[in-house]
CSV table of C-alpha atoms in Angstrom, one decimal:
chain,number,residue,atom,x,y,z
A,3,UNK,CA,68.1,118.5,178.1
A,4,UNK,CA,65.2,118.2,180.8
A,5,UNK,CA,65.3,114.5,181.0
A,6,UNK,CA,69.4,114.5,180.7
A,7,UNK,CA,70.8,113.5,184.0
A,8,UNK,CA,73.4,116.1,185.5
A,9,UNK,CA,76.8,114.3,184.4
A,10,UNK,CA,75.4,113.9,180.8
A,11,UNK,CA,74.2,117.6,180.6
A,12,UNK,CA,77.7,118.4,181.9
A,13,UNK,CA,79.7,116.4,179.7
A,14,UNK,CA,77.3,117.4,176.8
A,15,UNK,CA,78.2,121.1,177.8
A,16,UNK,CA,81.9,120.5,177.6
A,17,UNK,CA,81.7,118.7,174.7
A,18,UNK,CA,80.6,121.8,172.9
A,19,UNK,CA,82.5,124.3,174.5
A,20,UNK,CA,85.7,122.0,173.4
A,21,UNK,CA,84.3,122.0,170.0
A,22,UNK,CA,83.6,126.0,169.9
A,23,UNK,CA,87.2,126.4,170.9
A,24,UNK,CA,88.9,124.3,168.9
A,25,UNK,CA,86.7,126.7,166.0
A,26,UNK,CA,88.4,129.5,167.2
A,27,UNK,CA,91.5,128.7,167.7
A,28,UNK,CA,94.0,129.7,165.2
A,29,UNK,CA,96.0,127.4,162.8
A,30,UNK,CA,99.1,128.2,163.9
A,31,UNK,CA,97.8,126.7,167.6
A,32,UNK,CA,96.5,123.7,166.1
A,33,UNK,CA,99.3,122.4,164.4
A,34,UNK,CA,101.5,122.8,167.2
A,35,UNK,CA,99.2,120.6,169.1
A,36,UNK,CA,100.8,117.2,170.5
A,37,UNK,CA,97.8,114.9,169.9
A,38,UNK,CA,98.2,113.6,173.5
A,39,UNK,CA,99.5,115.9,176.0
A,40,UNK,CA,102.2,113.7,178.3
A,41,UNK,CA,101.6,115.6,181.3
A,42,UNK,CA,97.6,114.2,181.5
A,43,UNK,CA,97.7,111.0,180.2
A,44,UNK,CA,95.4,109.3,182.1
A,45,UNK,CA,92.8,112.7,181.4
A,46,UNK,CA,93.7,111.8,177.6
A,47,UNK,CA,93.2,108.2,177.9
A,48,UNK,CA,90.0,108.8,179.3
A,49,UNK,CA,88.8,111.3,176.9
A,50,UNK,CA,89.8,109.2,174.1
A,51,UNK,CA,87.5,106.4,175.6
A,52,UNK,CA,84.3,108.6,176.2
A,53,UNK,CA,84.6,110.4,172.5
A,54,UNK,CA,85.4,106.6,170.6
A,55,UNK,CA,82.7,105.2,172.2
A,56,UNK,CA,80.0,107.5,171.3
A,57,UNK,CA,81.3,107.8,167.6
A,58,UNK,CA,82.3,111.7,168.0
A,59,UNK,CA,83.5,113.5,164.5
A,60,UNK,CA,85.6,116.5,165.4
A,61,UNK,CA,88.0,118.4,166.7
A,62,UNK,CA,88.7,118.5,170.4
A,63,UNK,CA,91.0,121.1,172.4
A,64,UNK,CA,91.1,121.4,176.1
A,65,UNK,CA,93.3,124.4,177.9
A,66,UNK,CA,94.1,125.1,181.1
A,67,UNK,CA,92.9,128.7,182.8
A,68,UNK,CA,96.5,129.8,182.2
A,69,UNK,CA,96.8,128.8,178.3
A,70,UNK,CA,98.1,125.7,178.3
A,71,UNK,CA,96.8,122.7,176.0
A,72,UNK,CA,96.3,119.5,177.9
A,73,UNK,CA,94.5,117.6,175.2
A,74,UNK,CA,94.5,118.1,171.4
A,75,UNK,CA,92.6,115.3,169.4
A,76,UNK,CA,91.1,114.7,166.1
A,77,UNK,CA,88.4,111.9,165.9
A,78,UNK,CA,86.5,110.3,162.9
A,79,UNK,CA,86.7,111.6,159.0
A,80,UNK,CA,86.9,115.0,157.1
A,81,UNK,CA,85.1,112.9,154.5
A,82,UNK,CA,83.2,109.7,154.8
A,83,UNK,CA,83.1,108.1,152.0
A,84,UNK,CA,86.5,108.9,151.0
A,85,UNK,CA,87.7,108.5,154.5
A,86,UNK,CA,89.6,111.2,154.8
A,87,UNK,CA,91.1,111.4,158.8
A,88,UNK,CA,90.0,114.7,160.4
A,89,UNK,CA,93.1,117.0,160.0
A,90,UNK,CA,94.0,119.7,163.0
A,91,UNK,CA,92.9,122.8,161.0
A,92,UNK,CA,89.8,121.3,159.9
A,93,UNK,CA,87.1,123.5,159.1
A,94,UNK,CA,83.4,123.3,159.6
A,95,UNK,CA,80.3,124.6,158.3
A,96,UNK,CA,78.7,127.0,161.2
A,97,UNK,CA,75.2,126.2,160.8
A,98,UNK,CA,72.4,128.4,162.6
A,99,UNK,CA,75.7,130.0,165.0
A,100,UNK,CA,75.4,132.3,162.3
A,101,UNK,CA,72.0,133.9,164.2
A,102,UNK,CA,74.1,135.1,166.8
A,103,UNK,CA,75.9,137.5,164.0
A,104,UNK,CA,72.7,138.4,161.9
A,105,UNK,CA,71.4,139.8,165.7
A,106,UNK,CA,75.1,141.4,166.8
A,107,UNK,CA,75.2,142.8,163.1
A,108,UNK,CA,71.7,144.3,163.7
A,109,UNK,CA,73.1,146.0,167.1
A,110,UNK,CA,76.0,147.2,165.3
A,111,UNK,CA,73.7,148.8,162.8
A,112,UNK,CA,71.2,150.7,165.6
A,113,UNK,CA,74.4,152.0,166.8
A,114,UNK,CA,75.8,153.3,163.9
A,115,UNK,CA,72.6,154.9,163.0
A,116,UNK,CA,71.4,153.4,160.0
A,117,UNK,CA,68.4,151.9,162.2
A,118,UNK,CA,66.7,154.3,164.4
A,119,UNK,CA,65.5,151.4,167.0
A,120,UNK,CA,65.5,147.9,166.6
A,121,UNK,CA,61.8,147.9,168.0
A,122,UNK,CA,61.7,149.5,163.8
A,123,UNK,CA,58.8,147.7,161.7
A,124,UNK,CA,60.9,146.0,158.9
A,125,UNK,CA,58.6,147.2,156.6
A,126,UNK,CA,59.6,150.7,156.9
A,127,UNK,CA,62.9,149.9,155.6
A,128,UNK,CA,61.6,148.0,152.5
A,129,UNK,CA,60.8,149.5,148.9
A,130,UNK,CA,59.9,148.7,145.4
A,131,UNK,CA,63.6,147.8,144.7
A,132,UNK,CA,63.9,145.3,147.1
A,133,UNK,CA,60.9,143.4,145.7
A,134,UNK,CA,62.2,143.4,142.8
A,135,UNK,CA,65.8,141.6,144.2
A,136,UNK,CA,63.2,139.4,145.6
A,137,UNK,CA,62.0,138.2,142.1
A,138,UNK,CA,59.1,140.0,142.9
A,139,UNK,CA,58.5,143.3,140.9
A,140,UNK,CA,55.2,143.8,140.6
A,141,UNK,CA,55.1,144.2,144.8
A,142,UNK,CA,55.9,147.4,146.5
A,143,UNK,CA,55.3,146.5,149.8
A,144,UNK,CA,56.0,144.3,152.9
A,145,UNK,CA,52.5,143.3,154.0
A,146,UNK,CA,52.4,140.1,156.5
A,147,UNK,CA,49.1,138.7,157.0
A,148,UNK,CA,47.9,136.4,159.0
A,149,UNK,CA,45.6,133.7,157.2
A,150,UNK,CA,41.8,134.7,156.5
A,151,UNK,CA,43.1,138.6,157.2
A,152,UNK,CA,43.5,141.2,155.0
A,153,UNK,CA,45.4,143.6,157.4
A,154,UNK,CA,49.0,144.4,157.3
A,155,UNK,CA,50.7,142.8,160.7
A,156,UNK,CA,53.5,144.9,161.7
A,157,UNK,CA,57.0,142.8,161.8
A,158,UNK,CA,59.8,144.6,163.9
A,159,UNK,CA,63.4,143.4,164.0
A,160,UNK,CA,63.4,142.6,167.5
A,161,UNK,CA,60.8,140.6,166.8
A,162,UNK,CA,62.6,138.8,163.9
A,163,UNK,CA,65.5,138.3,166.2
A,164,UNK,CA,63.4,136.9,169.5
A,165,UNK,CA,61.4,134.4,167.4
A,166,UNK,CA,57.9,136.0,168.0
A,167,UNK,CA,57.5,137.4,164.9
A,168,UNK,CA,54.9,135.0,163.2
A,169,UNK,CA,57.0,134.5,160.3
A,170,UNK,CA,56.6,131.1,158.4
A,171,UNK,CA,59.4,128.7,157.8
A,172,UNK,CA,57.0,127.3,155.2
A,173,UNK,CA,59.0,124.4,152.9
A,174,UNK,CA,62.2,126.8,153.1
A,175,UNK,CA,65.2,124.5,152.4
A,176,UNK,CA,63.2,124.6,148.8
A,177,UNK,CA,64.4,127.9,148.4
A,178,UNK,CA,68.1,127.8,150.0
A,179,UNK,CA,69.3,124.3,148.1
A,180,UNK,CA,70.1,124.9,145.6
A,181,UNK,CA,71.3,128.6,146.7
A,182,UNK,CA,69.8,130.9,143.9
A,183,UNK,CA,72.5,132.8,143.5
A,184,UNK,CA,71.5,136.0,146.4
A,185,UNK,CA,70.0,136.2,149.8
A,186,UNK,CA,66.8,138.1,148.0
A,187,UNK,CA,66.2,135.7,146.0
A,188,UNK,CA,66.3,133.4,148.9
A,189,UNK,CA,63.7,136.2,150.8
A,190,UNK,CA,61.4,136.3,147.4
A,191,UNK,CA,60.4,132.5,148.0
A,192,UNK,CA,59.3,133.2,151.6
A,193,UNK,CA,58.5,136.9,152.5
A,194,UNK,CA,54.4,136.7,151.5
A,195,UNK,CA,53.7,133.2,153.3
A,196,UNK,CA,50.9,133.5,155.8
A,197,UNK,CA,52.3,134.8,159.4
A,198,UNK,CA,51.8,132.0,161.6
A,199,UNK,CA,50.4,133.7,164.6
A,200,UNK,CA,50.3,137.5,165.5
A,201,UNK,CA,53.6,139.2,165.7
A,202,UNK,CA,54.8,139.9,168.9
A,203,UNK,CA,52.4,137.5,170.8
A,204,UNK,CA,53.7,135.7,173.6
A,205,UNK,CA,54.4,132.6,171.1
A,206,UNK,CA,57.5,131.5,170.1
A,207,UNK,CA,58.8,129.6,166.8
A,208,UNK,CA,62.1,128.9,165.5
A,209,UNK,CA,62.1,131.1,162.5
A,210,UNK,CA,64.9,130.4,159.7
A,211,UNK,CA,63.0,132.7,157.2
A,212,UNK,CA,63.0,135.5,159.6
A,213,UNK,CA,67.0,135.4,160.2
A,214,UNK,CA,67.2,135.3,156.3
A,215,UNK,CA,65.2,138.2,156.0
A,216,UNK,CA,67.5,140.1,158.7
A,217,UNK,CA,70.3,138.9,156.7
A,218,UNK,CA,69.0,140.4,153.7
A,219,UNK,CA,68.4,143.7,155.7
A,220,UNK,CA,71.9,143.7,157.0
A,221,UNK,CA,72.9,143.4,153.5
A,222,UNK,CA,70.2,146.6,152.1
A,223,UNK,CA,71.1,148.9,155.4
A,224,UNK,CA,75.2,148.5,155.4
A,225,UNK,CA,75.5,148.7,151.7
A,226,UNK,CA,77.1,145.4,151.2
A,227,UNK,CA,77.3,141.9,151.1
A,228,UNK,CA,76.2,139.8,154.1
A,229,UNK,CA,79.7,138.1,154.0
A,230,UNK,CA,81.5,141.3,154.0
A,231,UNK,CA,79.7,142.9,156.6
A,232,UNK,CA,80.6,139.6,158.7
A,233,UNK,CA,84.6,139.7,158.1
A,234,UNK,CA,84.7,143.1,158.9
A,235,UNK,CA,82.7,144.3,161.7
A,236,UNK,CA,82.9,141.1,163.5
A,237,UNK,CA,85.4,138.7,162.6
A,238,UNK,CA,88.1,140.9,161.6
A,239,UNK,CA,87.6,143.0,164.9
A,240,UNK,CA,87.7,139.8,166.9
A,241,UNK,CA,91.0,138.5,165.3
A,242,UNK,CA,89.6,135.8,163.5
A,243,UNK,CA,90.8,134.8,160.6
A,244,UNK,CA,90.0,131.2,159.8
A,245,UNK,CA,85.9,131.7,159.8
A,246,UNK,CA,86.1,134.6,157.3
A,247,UNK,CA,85.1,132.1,153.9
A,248,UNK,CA,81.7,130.9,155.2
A,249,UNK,CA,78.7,132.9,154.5
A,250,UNK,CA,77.4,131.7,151.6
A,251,UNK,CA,76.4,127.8,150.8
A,252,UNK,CA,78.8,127.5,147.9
A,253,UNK,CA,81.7,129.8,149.5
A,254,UNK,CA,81.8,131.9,146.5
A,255,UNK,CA,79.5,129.8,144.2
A,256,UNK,CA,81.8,127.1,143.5
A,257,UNK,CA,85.0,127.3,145.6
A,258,UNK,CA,86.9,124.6,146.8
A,259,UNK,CA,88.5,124.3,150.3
A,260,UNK,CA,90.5,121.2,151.3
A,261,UNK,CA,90.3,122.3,154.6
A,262,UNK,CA,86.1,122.3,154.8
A,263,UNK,CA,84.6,119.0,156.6
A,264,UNK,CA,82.1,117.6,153.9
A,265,UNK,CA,80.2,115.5,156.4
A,266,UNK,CA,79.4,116.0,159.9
A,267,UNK,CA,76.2,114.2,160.9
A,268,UNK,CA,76.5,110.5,161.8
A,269,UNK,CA,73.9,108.3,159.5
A,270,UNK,CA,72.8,105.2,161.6
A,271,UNK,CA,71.2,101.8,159.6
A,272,UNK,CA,68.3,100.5,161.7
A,273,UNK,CA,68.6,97.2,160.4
């Protein structure tokens, strides 16, 4: 982004906030989208040229401030090697947006008690019982450690959330493909690798095992599934009903959904 020049970063920016909307908007909006709004058809011409020639897969939506769609489009495939054409309702796989609901869920649970401060050391909230969901039962404690150290680092939620919390990615895709069947199971792989620096230091790294290990507490502290707690304390709430199948790899271990985008990266060959 530093080395983007303005009109890039902007059109980069828009790009995404098209794409987030187009997420959120529900089916019913989507399929009574005209694919090219008469009223803006040089805007549409335009915006057809920019997203073909830089290859864009996805949905696009555009509204005005006062509701009103001026451009609706659908570029690239649903699935490549099928090529399948990117339907309206398409639905894609939310990636690490799904940190921004392991930290509102975490909010939610301060507030409803069941944390006394988010500043809490994690530790305090696991037992025997959860090291044995990890795979783990011969531990009985949460004890990060810093390498060479023998003393117990204390790991606070905040912490987990802000990315300061030492906690080592390590090889952790290992762990999540193929999805073991729970979230502590997932946790058991991870939870004793060396801390990578001292917790709450001003350092900062982007920690995917220490969301997974909120997740898990979400899970411990509300009493239920991560997914559940999702559809109804955020997405439900929000009106959103087209995002409630997606928190777990396999949505449901092996559930189909001809809706679901099977590929969204673009794969280049350099020769």
């Amino acid at each position: 982004i530093q080395n983007m020049c303005p009109k890039t970063l902007f059109s980069r920016l828009l790009l995404i906030a098209l794409i987030f909307a187009a997420v959120a908007a529900p089916t019913s909006a989507l399929k009574a989208t005209t694919h090219d709004n008469g009223d803006s058809t040089t805007s549409s011409s335009t915006y057809d040229g920019i997203f073909t020639s830089q290859n864009f897969t996805g949905l696009v939506r555009a509204w005005t401030s006062f509701g009103e769609m001026v451009y609706g489009k659908e570029f690239g495939y649903q699935n490549v090697p099928f090529k399948v054409p990117m339907p309206p309702d398409a639905r894609f796989p939310v990636g690490s947006n799904t940190k921004l609901y392991v930290a509102l869920s975490l909010y939610q649970l301060m507030e409803q008690g069941k944390i006394a401060s988010i500043d809490d050391s994690v530790a305090d909230y696991l037992d025997a019982g959860d090291f044995k969901a990890f795979g783990l039962p011969n531990q009985t404690k949460y004890c990060p450690k810093l390498v060479g150290s023998d003393e117990c680092e204390v790991v606070t939620f905040e912490q987990l959330l802000a990315m300061n919390s030492g906690v080592s990615n390590g090889n952790s895709l290992k762990f999540v493909f193929p999805y073991p069947g729970s979230i502590g199971l997932v946790v058991g792989g991870l939870i004793n690798l060396p801390l990578i620096f001292k917790p709450g230091s001003t350092n900062f790294y982007y920690s995917n095992t220490g969301f997974i290990l909120a997740s898990y507490l979400i899970e411990k502290i509300s009493g239920m599934p991560f997914r559940t707690y999702i559809q109804m304390h955020i997405m439900k709430p929000a009106g959103i009903d087209e995002t409630t199948t997606y928190w777990d790899p396999y949505n449901g271990k092996f559930g189909l959904d001809e809706k679901r985008v099977d590929e969204y990266f673009q794969f280049f060959d350099p020769t």
